[in-house]
Amino acid sequence: MYKLLTGLVMLLTNLGMTAYAQHGKEIIYVGTYSVRGSEGIYVYEFDRMTGAMNPLQSVSNAKSPSFLALHPSTKYLYSVNEAAETGPSKAGAVSAYRVDGTTGKLTFLNSQSTLGNGPCYVSIDQTGKTAFVANYGGGSMAVLPINLDGNLGAATDSVQQTGRGPDAKRQEKPHIHSATVSPDNRFVYVADLGTDKLHIYEIDAKNSTVKPAQTPYVTVKPGSGPRHLAFHPNGKFAYLAEELISSVAVFSRNAKTGALTLIRDGVKTLPADFSEQNTSADIHIDPTGKFLYQSNRGRHALAIFAIGDNGDLTAVGDEPTRGKTPRNFMIDPKGEFVFVANQDSDTITIFKRNQKTGKLTYTGQSISVPAPVCVIMAGSR
């Protein structure tokens, strides 16, 4: 009888834990550079009531697992290994991890070559069958299939860019900085910082291959340095962070062909009186599509813009990030909080977001993480 009661208690406890995990637990994953004692990928549980990030796990990876992406099922997580160098080409790697459905903790599955060095960005198509990896150093994008068990297959396709831009130090060759999947899952947009181009490819999700779209690319201001792209929730507009000139390019988007038409280029993200050195990094739009945010790494702030019905931007102001070199940042899926990875101060700072004005208020919550680069969240578990 004792064993029966004990077993029943354990069953009820597990059921309760599962119910809690499915309905109340939000998990945050942080990718880092392998410096200053970083262990690799860090896992936290976010307490929405208190605004705190509580540590759950650190996953050992000494190859700078800097940028992360979640599988659409949230059962798997993928990281680029930016410092990996294998083979004659010194290619980087991308790793797959299984996500525990109850705790959110990670278990390593496998790694594959990215066919180019310096991988800095990974994205997953909405079917969960294909991963796209941007190789900054190699100037290329690798396309890898994802198996049903979450493991990565060897690359089935890749594209190599050529050319250069006017900035002799930063644009001496192609530098692919991101590969962003369109909201309709038909196209992937590849930002080349080195040549000031945004390439557009049609996705064959079944075969994990790509081909140039009808309009294969769009060119932006010379020397601007395309970095990251964000789509408006309505799919009609796209916004490009221009790293080298600290600005935003605004596009309208043809949903049928995937083509982008430039509305405005070089929208400044810095105050007129700011004269120090700066480069922009990440760009995101809130879930309602009313506000756009872009991180500036010299000003150590997030620029804030209101988005008009025509897709154009109006400056709202900026918010200091309470840390140095804000790299990636995340707006939580409910639009209530913003998490900023301050790479050079080894902190993630948390802000409350005013959903009417778009402005941010520092919550006073800051956690210590060595060289944080990327912050992503898995919704309520």
mmCIF file of C-alpha atoms in Angstrom:
data_model
loop_
_atom_site.group_PDB
_atom_site.id
_atom_site.type_symbol
_atom_site.label_atom_id
_atom_site.label_comp_id
_atom_site.label_asym_id
_atom_site.label_seq_id
_atom_site.Cartn_x
_atom_site.Cartn_y
_atom_site.Cartn_z
ATOM 1 C CA MET A 1 0.000 0.000 0.000
ATOM 2 C CA TYR A 2 2.855 2.365 0.867
ATOM 3 C CA LYS A 3 4.447 1.807 -2.547
ATOM 4 C CA LEU A 4 1.095 2.361 -4.244
ATOM 5 C CA LEU A 5 0.509 5.639 -2.405
ATOM 6 C CA THR A 6 4.076 6.767 -3.067
ATOM 7 C CA GLY A 7 3.701 5.998 -6.736
ATOM 8 C CA LEU A 8 0.398 7.892 -6.860
ATOM 9 C CA VAL A 9 1.944 10.921 -5.181
ATOM 10 C CA MET A 10 4.852 10.885 -7.622
ATOM 11 C CA LEU A 11 2.466 10.590 -10.567
ATOM 12 C CA LEU A 12 0.355 13.511 -9.372
ATOM 13 C CA THR A 13 3.474 15.547 -8.706
ATOM 14 C CA ASN A 14 4.809 14.902 -12.189
ATOM 15 C CA LEU A 15 1.455 15.747 -13.712
ATOM 16 C CA GLY A 16 1.403 18.960 -11.722
ATOM 17 C CA MET A 17 4.914 19.809 -12.838
ATOM 18 C CA THR A 18 3.988 19.149 -16.454
ATOM 19 C CA ALA A 19 0.872 21.288 -16.185
ATOM 20 C CA TYR A 20 2.943 24.069 -14.649
ATOM 21 C CA ALA A 21 5.547 23.734 -17.361
ATOM 22 C CA GLN A 22 2.961 23.886 -20.094
ATOM 23 C CA HIS A 23 1.045 26.830 -18.707
ATOM 24 C CA GLY A 24 3.383 29.008 -16.702
ATOM 25 C CA LYS A 25 7.076 28.547 -17.449
ATOM 26 C CA GLU A 26 8.939 30.859 -19.831
ATOM 27 C CA ILE A 27 12.496 29.923 -20.707
ATOM 28 C CA ILE A 28 15.223 32.278 -21.916
ATOM 29 C CA TYR A 29 18.322 31.093 -23.768
ATOM 30 C CA VAL A 30 21.488 33.192 -23.990
ATOM 31 C CA GLY A 31 24.283 32.654 -26.513
ATOM 32 C CA THR A 32 27.736 33.997 -25.679
ATOM 33 C CA TYR A 33 31.296 34.415 -26.887
ATOM 34 C CA SER A 34 33.799 32.038 -25.289
ATOM 35 C CA VAL A 35 35.688 34.713 -23.334
ATOM 36 C CA ARG A 36 35.911 35.938 -19.737
ATOM 37 C CA GLY A 37 34.908 32.564 -18.306
ATOM 38 C CA SER A 38 31.809 31.936 -20.401
ATOM 39 C CA GLU A 39 30.645 28.331 -20.251
ATOM 40 C CA GLY A 40 28.644 28.489 -23.502
ATOM 41 C CA ILE A 41 24.841 28.659 -23.620
ATOM 42 C CA TYR A 42 22.943 29.804 -20.522
ATOM 43 C CA VAL A 43 19.369 28.820 -19.671
ATOM 44 C CA TYR A 44 17.057 30.855 -17.432
ATOM 45 C CA GLU A 45 13.474 30.776 -16.275
ATOM 46 C CA PHE A 46 11.764 34.141 -16.570
ATOM 47 C CA ASP A 47 9.423 35.180 -13.753
ATOM 48 C CA ARG A 48 6.984 37.582 -15.384
ATOM 49 C CA MET A 49 5.564 38.680 -12.043
ATOM 50 C CA THR A 50 8.899 39.832 -10.633
ATOM 51 C CA GLY A 51 10.710 40.477 -13.909
ATOM 52 C CA ALA A 52 13.620 38.282 -12.799
ATOM 53 C CA MET A 53 15.696 35.753 -14.786
ATOM 54 C CA ASN A 54 16.482 32.726 -12.627
ATOM 55 C CA PRO A 55 19.378 30.455 -13.702
ATOM 56 C CA LEU A 56 18.581 26.860 -14.681
ATOM 57 C CA GLN A 57 21.566 25.542 -16.634
ATOM 58 C CA SER A 58 24.804 26.343 -18.394
ATOM 59 C CA VAL A 59 25.679 24.215 -21.420
ATOM 60 C CA SER A 60 29.372 23.731 -22.093
ATOM 61 C CA ASN A 61 30.496 24.949 -25.522
ATOM 62 C CA ALA A 62 33.930 26.527 -25.907
ATOM 63 C CA LYS A 63 33.456 27.509 -29.581
ATOM 64 C CA SER A 64 31.506 30.759 -29.081
ATOM 65 C CA PRO A 65 27.870 29.616 -29.434
ATOM 66 C CA SER A 66 26.946 33.209 -30.153
ATOM 67 C CA PHE A 67 23.676 33.228 -32.108
ATOM 68 C CA LEU A 68 20.710 30.967 -31.372
ATOM 69 C CA ALA A 69 17.454 29.913 -33.010
ATOM 70 C CA LEU A 70 14.521 27.857 -31.751
ATOM 71 C CA HIS A 71 12.786 25.192 -33.797
ATOM 72 C CA PRO A 72 9.099 26.102 -34.481
ATOM 73 C CA SER A 73 8.058 23.186 -32.264
ATOM 74 C CA THR A 74 10.292 24.594 -29.466
ATOM 75 C CA LYS A 75 11.578 21.020 -29.029
ATOM 76 C CA TYR A 76 15.030 21.878 -30.393
ATOM 77 C CA LEU A 77 17.503 24.744 -30.264
ATOM 78 C CA TYR A 78 20.341 25.546 -32.678
ATOM 79 C CA SER A 79 23.523 27.561 -32.155
ATOM 80 C CA VAL A 80 26.289 28.695 -34.460
ATOM 81 C CA ASN A 81 29.765 27.807 -33.232
ATOM 82 C CA GLU A 82 31.469 30.963 -34.387
ATOM 83 C CA ALA A 83 34.985 30.013 -33.248
ATOM 84 C CA ALA A 84 34.968 26.502 -34.727
ATOM 85 C CA GLU A 85 37.552 25.910 -37.446
ATOM 86 C CA THR A 86 37.640 22.557 -39.231
ATOM 87 C CA GLY A 87 39.135 21.341 -42.497
ATOM 88 C CA PRO A 88 41.251 23.267 -45.017
ATOM 89 C CA SER A 89 38.653 26.042 -45.239
ATOM 90 C CA LYS A 90 38.578 26.406 -41.442
ATOM 91 C CA ALA A 91 34.806 26.116 -41.597
ATOM 92 C CA GLY A 92 32.607 26.936 -38.656
ATOM 93 C CA ALA A 93 29.862 24.722 -37.284
ATOM 94 C CA VAL A 94 26.247 24.757 -36.159
ATOM 95 C CA SER A 95 24.968 22.616 -33.286
ATOM 96 C CA ALA A 96 21.590 21.103 -32.425
ATOM 97 C CA TYR A 97 20.204 20.617 -28.907
ATOM 98 C CA ARG A 98 17.105 18.860 -27.593
ATOM 99 C CA VAL A 99 14.906 20.991 -25.321
ATOM 100 C CA ASP A 100 13.418 19.219 -22.330
ATOM 101 C CA GLY A 101 9.641 19.713 -22.566
ATOM 102 C CA THR A 102 9.254 20.199 -18.812
ATOM 103 C CA THR A 103 12.330 22.053 -17.645
ATOM 104 C CA GLY A 104 13.527 23.770 -20.818
ATOM 105 C CA LYS A 105 17.041 22.438 -20.265
ATOM 106 C CA LEU A 106 19.235 21.473 -23.225
ATOM 107 C CA THR A 107 20.885 18.223 -24.297
ATOM 108 C CA PHE A 108 23.431 18.223 -27.129
ATOM 109 C CA LEU A 109 22.403 16.310 -30.268
ATOM 110 C CA ASN A 110 24.964 16.901 -33.029
ATOM 111 C CA SER A 111 26.965 19.428 -35.047
ATOM 112 C CA GLN A 112 27.508 20.024 -38.750
ATOM 113 C CA SER A 113 29.876 22.120 -40.833
ATOM 114 C CA THR A 114 28.587 25.460 -42.114
ATOM 115 C CA LEU A 115 30.902 25.285 -45.157
ATOM 116 C CA GLY A 116 32.361 28.690 -44.310
ATOM 117 C CA ASN A 117 34.184 30.376 -41.457
ATOM 118 C CA GLY A 118 32.819 32.761 -38.882
ATOM 119 C CA PRO A 119 29.157 31.648 -38.751
ATOM 120 C CA CYS A 120 27.248 34.416 -36.982
ATOM 121 C CA TYR A 121 23.527 33.803 -37.579
ATOM 122 C CA VAL A 122 21.138 30.848 -37.809
ATOM 123 C CA SER A 123 17.441 30.780 -38.656
ATOM 124 C CA ILE A 124 14.894 27.982 -39.082
ATOM 125 C CA ASP A 125 12.126 27.860 -41.663
ATOM 126 C CA GLN A 126 8.563 27.591 -40.373
ATOM 127 C CA THR A 127 8.175 23.937 -41.356
ATOM 128 C CA GLY A 128 11.114 23.135 -39.102
ATOM 129 C CA LYS A 129 12.823 21.194 -41.899
ATOM 130 C CA THR A 130 15.586 23.610 -42.897
ATOM 131 C CA ALA A 131 18.264 25.711 -41.185
ATOM 132 C CA PHE A 132 19.994 28.701 -42.789
ATOM 133 C CA VAL A 133 23.413 29.782 -41.513
ATOM 134 C CA ALA A 134 25.190 33.038 -42.387
ATOM 135 C CA ASN A 135 28.980 32.770 -42.550
ATOM 136 C CA TYR A 136 30.359 36.242 -41.892
ATOM 137 C CA GLY A 137 33.982 35.368 -42.519
ATOM 138 C CA GLY A 138 33.264 33.109 -45.476
ATOM 139 C CA GLY A 139 30.822 35.446 -47.198
ATOM 140 C CA SER A 140 28.406 32.578 -47.738
ATOM 141 C CA MET A 141 25.155 31.002 -46.561
ATOM 142 C CA ALA A 142 24.774 27.288 -45.830
ATOM 143 C CA VAL A 143 21.454 25.428 -46.045
ATOM 144 C CA LEU A 144 21.086 22.370 -43.814
ATOM 145 C CA PRO A 145 18.223 19.858 -43.480
ATOM 146 C CA ILE A 146 16.736 19.157 -40.056
ATOM 147 C CA ASN A 147 15.746 15.564 -39.327
ATOM 148 C CA LEU A 148 12.559 14.569 -37.513
ATOM 149 C CA ASP A 149 14.577 13.966 -34.339
ATOM 150 C CA GLY A 150 16.013 17.509 -34.456
ATOM 151 C CA ASN A 151 19.461 16.432 -35.602
ATOM 152 C CA LEU A 152 21.094 18.453 -38.377
ATOM 153 C CA GLY A 153 21.995 16.803 -41.650
ATOM 154 C CA ALA A 154 24.999 17.769 -43.736
ATOM 155 C CA ALA A 155 24.485 20.909 -45.827
ATOM 156 C CA THR A 156 22.376 20.292 -48.938
ATOM 157 C CA ASP A 157 22.955 23.726 -50.485
ATOM 158 C CA SER A 158 25.051 26.859 -50.140
ATOM 159 C CA VAL A 159 25.478 30.231 -51.825
ATOM 160 C CA GLN A 160 28.728 32.173 -52.089
ATOM 161 C CA GLN A 161 28.746 35.932 -52.615
ATOM 162 C CA THR A 162 31.400 38.019 -54.376
ATOM 163 C CA GLY A 163 32.374 41.675 -54.485
ATOM 164 C CA ARG A 164 33.317 44.419 -52.071
ATOM 165 C CA GLY A 165 32.188 47.821 -50.819
ATOM 166 C CA PRO A 166 33.767 51.270 -50.361
ATOM 167 C CA ASP A 167 34.831 50.734 -46.722
ATOM 168 C CA ALA A 168 38.330 49.255 -47.126
ATOM 169 C CA LYS A 169 38.456 47.865 -43.581
ATOM 170 C CA ARG A 170 34.991 46.343 -43.248
ATOM 171 C CA GLN A 171 33.966 45.754 -46.868
ATOM 172 C CA GLU A 172 37.091 44.231 -48.403
ATOM 173 C CA LYS A 173 34.999 41.173 -49.371
ATOM 174 C CA PRO A 174 31.488 39.756 -48.814
ATOM 175 C CA HIS A 175 30.414 39.384 -45.184
ATOM 176 C CA ILE A 176 27.062 37.607 -44.807
ATOM 177 C CA HIS A 177 25.588 38.763 -41.504
ATOM 178 C CA SER A 178 22.081 37.301 -41.434
ATOM 179 C CA ALA A 179 19.603 35.050 -43.226
ATOM 180 C CA THR A 180 16.020 36.000 -42.377
ATOM 181 C CA VAL A 181 13.026 33.891 -43.391
ATOM 182 C CA SER A 182 9.982 35.800 -44.678
ATOM 183 C CA PRO A 183 6.677 35.627 -42.748
ATOM 184 C CA ASP A 184 5.137 33.483 -45.509
ATOM 185 C CA ASN A 185 8.123 31.068 -45.407
ATOM 186 C CA ARG A 186 8.688 31.398 -49.163
ATOM 187 C CA PHE A 187 11.873 33.449 -49.172
ATOM 188 C CA VAL A 188 15.087 33.923 -47.211
ATOM 189 C CA TYR A 189 16.709 37.360 -47.214
ATOM 190 C CA VAL A 190 20.504 37.387 -46.918
ATOM 191 C CA ALA A 191 22.207 40.582 -45.719
ATOM 192 C CA ASP A 192 25.719 41.123 -47.061
ATOM 193 C CA LEU A 193 27.537 43.743 -45.016
ATOM 194 C CA GLY A 194 30.501 43.620 -47.382
ATOM 195 C CA THR A 195 28.728 44.522 -50.627
ATOM 196 C CA ASP A 196 25.729 46.600 -49.448
ATOM 197 C CA LYS A 197 23.275 44.094 -50.901
ATOM 198 C CA LEU A 198 20.264 42.242 -49.548
ATOM 199 C CA HIS A 199 19.956 39.000 -51.523
ATOM 200 C CA ILE A 200 16.602 37.246 -51.944
ATOM 201 C CA TYR A 201 16.235 33.479 -52.402
ATOM 202 C CA GLU A 202 13.220 31.255 -52.900
ATOM 203 C CA ILE A 203 13.058 28.418 -50.385
ATOM 204 C CA ASP A 204 12.425 24.799 -51.324
ATOM 205 C CA ALA A 205 11.653 23.581 -47.804
ATOM 206 C CA LYS A 206 11.005 20.011 -48.944
ATOM 207 C CA ASN A 207 14.491 19.579 -50.378
ATOM 208 C CA SER A 208 16.288 22.162 -48.201
ATOM 209 C CA THR A 209 17.609 24.127 -51.161
ATOM 210 C CA VAL A 210 17.344 27.718 -52.407
ATOM 211 C CA LYS A 211 17.416 29.550 -55.717
ATOM 212 C CA PRO A 212 17.588 33.262 -56.573
ATOM 213 C CA ALA A 213 14.211 34.983 -56.514
ATOM 214 C CA GLN A 214 12.751 36.751 -59.546
ATOM 215 C CA THR A 215 14.281 39.935 -58.151
ATOM 216 C CA PRO A 216 17.524 38.458 -56.781
ATOM 217 C CA TYR A 217 18.705 41.376 -54.662
ATOM 218 C CA VAL A 218 18.254 44.996 -53.651
ATOM 219 C CA THR A 219 21.133 47.441 -53.143
ATOM 220 C CA VAL A 220 21.323 50.027 -50.364
ATOM 221 C CA LYS A 221 23.484 53.092 -49.767
ATOM 222 C CA PRO A 222 27.197 52.444 -50.484
ATOM 223 C CA GLY A 223 29.157 51.856 -47.290
ATOM 224 C CA SER A 224 26.032 51.306 -45.183
ATOM 225 C CA GLY A 225 26.779 47.684 -44.219
ATOM 226 C CA PRO A 226 23.533 45.628 -44.145
ATOM 227 C CA ARG A 227 23.357 43.555 -40.954
ATOM 228 C CA HIS A 228 19.965 42.337 -39.661
ATOM 229 C CA LEU A 229 16.459 42.447 -41.162
ATOM 230 C CA ALA A 230 13.065 42.667 -39.468
ATOM 231 C CA PHE A 231 9.668 42.130 -41.095
ATOM 232 C CA HIS A 232 6.540 43.995 -40.108
ATOM 233 C CA PRO A 233 3.892 41.581 -38.748
ATOM 234 C CA ASN A 234 1.660 42.386 -41.748
ATOM 235 C CA GLY A 235 4.395 41.194 -44.123
ATOM 236 C CA LYS A 236 4.130 44.357 -46.243
ATOM 237 C CA PHE A 237 7.244 46.112 -44.960
ATOM 238 C CA ALA A 238 10.822 45.202 -44.069
ATOM 239 C CA TYR A 239 13.465 47.106 -42.105
ATOM 240 C CA LEU A 240 17.221 46.697 -42.465
ATOM 241 C CA ALA A 241 19.758 47.644 -39.807
ATOM 242 C CA GLU A 242 22.667 49.361 -41.565
ATOM 243 C CA GLU A 243 25.579 48.717 -39.242
ATOM 244 C CA LEU A 244 28.294 50.997 -40.594
ATOM 245 C CA ILE A 245 26.261 54.213 -40.822
ATOM 246 C CA SER A 246 23.958 53.564 -37.823
ATOM 247 C CA SER A 247 20.758 53.808 -39.825
ATOM 248 C CA VAL A 248 17.668 51.935 -41.019
ATOM 249 C CA ALA A 249 16.554 51.199 -44.573
ATOM 250 C CA VAL A 250 12.772 50.922 -45.024
ATOM 251 C CA PHE A 251 11.269 48.715 -47.746
ATOM 252 C CA SER A 252 7.862 47.759 -49.049
ATOM 253 C CA ARG A 253 7.566 44.085 -49.931
ATOM 254 C CA ASN A 254 5.830 42.332 -52.819
ATOM 255 C CA ALA A 255 4.343 39.238 -51.189
ATOM 256 C CA LYS A 256 4.035 37.415 -54.513
ATOM 257 C CA THR A 257 7.604 37.811 -55.770
ATOM 258 C CA GLY A 258 9.390 38.640 -52.510
ATOM 259 C CA ALA A 259 10.885 41.748 -54.117
ATOM 260 C CA LEU A 260 11.750 44.730 -51.919
ATOM 261 C CA THR A 261 11.289 48.361 -52.940
ATOM 262 C CA LEU A 262 13.226 51.001 -51.038
ATOM 263 C CA ILE A 263 10.984 53.582 -49.328
ATOM 264 C CA ARG A 264 13.674 55.360 -47.319
ATOM 265 C CA ASP A 265 17.370 54.681 -46.883
ATOM 266 C CA GLY A 266 19.703 55.951 -44.203
ATOM 267 C CA VAL A 267 17.105 56.755 -41.502
ATOM 268 C CA LYS A 268 19.387 57.945 -38.702
ATOM 269 C CA THR A 269 19.211 56.166 -35.358
ATOM 270 C CA LEU A 270 21.508 58.537 -33.434
ATOM 271 C CA PRO A 271 20.779 61.996 -31.996
ATOM 272 C CA ALA A 272 22.077 64.851 -34.139
ATOM 273 C CA ASP A 273 24.525 65.930 -31.434
ATOM 274 C CA PHE A 274 26.088 62.478 -30.969
ATOM 275 C CA SER A 275 29.593 62.475 -32.475
ATOM 276 C CA GLU A 276 31.298 59.406 -30.992
ATOM 277 C CA GLN A 277 32.060 56.211 -32.864
ATOM 278 C CA ASN A 278 29.088 53.879 -33.224
ATOM 279 C CA THR A 279 27.912 50.790 -35.066
ATOM 280 C CA SER A 280 24.354 49.476 -35.094
ATOM 281 C CA ALA A 281 23.623 45.819 -34.404
ATOM 282 C CA ASP A 282 20.173 44.302 -33.928
ATOM 283 C CA ILE A 283 16.685 45.363 -35.037
ATOM 284 C CA HIS A 284 13.222 44.231 -33.899
ATOM 285 C CA ILE A 285 9.565 45.224 -34.200
ATOM 286 C CA ASP A 286 7.062 44.839 -31.380
ATOM 287 C CA PRO A 287 4.299 42.207 -31.805
ATOM 288 C CA THR A 288 1.670 44.824 -32.743
ATOM 289 C CA GLY A 289 3.820 46.363 -35.482
ATOM 290 C CA LYS A 290 3.611 49.855 -33.984
ATOM 291 C CA PHE A 291 7.232 50.360 -32.904
ATOM 292 C CA LEU A 292 10.739 49.529 -34.130
ATOM 293 C CA TYR A 293 13.890 49.272 -32.008
ATOM 294 C CA GLN A 294 17.546 49.189 -33.053
ATOM 295 C CA SER A 295 20.647 48.737 -30.876
ATOM 296 C CA ASN A 296 23.585 51.142 -31.075
ATOM 297 C CA ARG A 297 26.889 49.893 -29.691
ATOM 298 C CA GLY A 298 28.768 53.188 -29.291
ATOM 299 C CA ARG A 299 25.897 55.132 -27.804
ATOM 300 C CA HIS A 300 24.966 52.063 -25.674
ATOM 301 C CA ALA A 301 21.287 52.595 -26.314
ATOM 302 C CA LEU A 302 18.224 51.332 -28.160
ATOM 303 C CA ALA A 303 16.808 53.743 -30.745
ATOM 304 C CA ILE A 304 12.990 53.801 -30.787
ATOM 305 C CA PHE A 305 10.760 54.595 -33.769
ATOM 306 C CA ALA A 306 7.013 54.691 -34.331
ATOM 307 C CA ILE A 307 5.878 52.884 -37.489
ATOM 308 C CA GLY A 308 3.260 54.655 -39.621
ATOM 309 C CA ASP A 309 0.478 53.020 -41.616
ATOM 310 C CA ASN A 310 2.608 53.541 -44.729
ATOM 311 C CA GLY A 311 5.547 51.757 -43.097
ATOM 312 C CA ASP A 312 7.626 54.895 -42.617
ATOM 313 C CA LEU A 313 9.439 55.682 -39.374
ATOM 314 C CA THR A 314 9.173 58.557 -36.912
ATOM 315 C CA ALA A 315 11.806 58.884 -34.196
ATOM 316 C CA VAL A 316 10.515 58.518 -30.634
ATOM 317 C CA GLY A 317 13.879 58.738 -28.857
ATOM 318 C CA ASP A 318 16.333 56.255 -27.397
ATOM 319 C CA GLU A 319 16.909 54.440 -24.122
ATOM 320 C CA PRO A 320 20.337 53.793 -22.532
ATOM 321 C CA THR A 321 20.861 50.064 -22.049
ATOM 322 C CA ARG A 322 22.652 50.374 -18.692
ATOM 323 C CA GLY A 323 25.525 48.372 -20.139
ATOM 324 C CA LYS A 324 28.254 48.475 -22.773
ATOM 325 C CA THR A 325 27.918 47.394 -26.396
ATOM 326 C CA PRO A 326 24.295 46.264 -26.698
ATOM 327 C CA ARG A 327 24.440 43.472 -29.268
ATOM 328 C CA ASN A 328 21.316 41.427 -29.701
ATOM 329 C CA PHE A 329 18.127 42.181 -27.802
ATOM 330 C CA MET A 330 14.697 40.616 -27.546
ATOM 331 C CA ILE A 331 11.125 41.875 -27.198
ATOM 332 C CA ASP A 332 9.179 39.171 -25.397
ATOM 333 C CA PRO A 333 6.272 37.593 -27.350
ATOM 334 C CA LYS A 334 3.704 39.501 -25.277
ATOM 335 C CA GLY A 335 5.433 42.828 -25.934
ATOM 336 C CA GLU A 336 5.778 43.634 -22.240
ATOM 337 C CA PHE A 337 9.545 43.336 -21.668
ATOM 338 C CA VAL A 338 12.776 43.978 -23.536
ATOM 339 C CA PHE A 339 15.967 42.047 -22.737
ATOM 340 C CA VAL A 340 19.278 43.562 -23.868
ATOM 341 C CA ALA A 341 22.551 41.620 -24.205
ATOM 342 C CA ASN A 342 25.340 44.051 -23.298
ATOM 343 C CA GLN A 343 28.354 42.229 -24.712
ATOM 344 C CA ASP A 344 31.208 44.233 -23.168
ATOM 345 C CA SER A 345 29.768 44.773 -19.688
ATOM 346 C CA ASP A 346 28.787 41.086 -19.338
ATOM 347 C CA THR A 347 25.184 41.879 -18.463
ATOM 348 C CA ILE A 348 21.630 41.392 -19.619
ATOM 349 C CA THR A 349 19.408 44.287 -18.603
ATOM 350 C CA ILE A 350 15.618 44.089 -18.487
ATOM 351 C CA PHE A 351 13.201 46.872 -19.430
ATOM 352 C CA LYS A 352 9.455 47.244 -19.117
ATOM 353 C CA ARG A 353 7.879 48.429 -22.370
ATOM 354 C CA ASN A 354 5.035 50.946 -22.592
ATOM 355 C CA GLN A 355 2.888 49.394 -25.292
ATOM 356 C CA LYS A 356 1.150 52.704 -26.082
ATOM 357 C CA THR A 357 4.209 54.943 -26.424
ATOM 358 C CA GLY A 358 6.884 52.365 -27.209
ATOM 359 C CA LYS A 359 9.167 53.838 -24.564
ATOM 360 C CA LEU A 360 11.209 51.713 -22.170
ATOM 361 C CA THR A 361 11.718 51.846 -18.410
ATOM 362 C CA TYR A 362 14.604 50.063 -16.736
ATOM 363 C CA THR A 363 13.254 47.560 -14.201
ATOM 364 C CA GLY A 364 16.410 47.557 -12.112
ATOM 365 C CA GLN A 365 16.891 43.891 -12.998
ATOM 366 C CA SER A 366 20.273 42.984 -14.442
ATOM 367 C CA ILE A 367 21.993 39.616 -14.556
ATOM 368 C CA SER A 368 25.649 38.763 -15.050
ATOM 369 C CA VAL A 369 26.532 36.700 -18.136
ATOM 370 C CA PRO A 370 29.989 36.659 -19.765
ATOM 371 C CA ALA A 371 29.944 38.254 -23.247
ATOM 372 C CA PRO A 372 26.235 37.783 -24.026
ATOM 373 C CA VAL A 373 25.444 37.988 -27.734
ATOM 374 C CA CYS A 374 21.949 36.583 -28.300
ATOM 375 C CA VAL A 375 18.763 36.361 -26.195
ATOM 376 C CA ILE A 376 15.728 34.309 -27.216
ATOM 377 C CA MET A 377 12.632 33.068 -25.381
ATOM 378 C CA ALA A 378 10.526 29.939 -25.569
ATOM 379 C CA GLY A 379 6.912 30.782 -24.748
ATOM 380 C CA SER A 380 4.932 29.365 -21.853
ATOM 381 C CA ARG A 381 5.672 25.665 -21.456
#
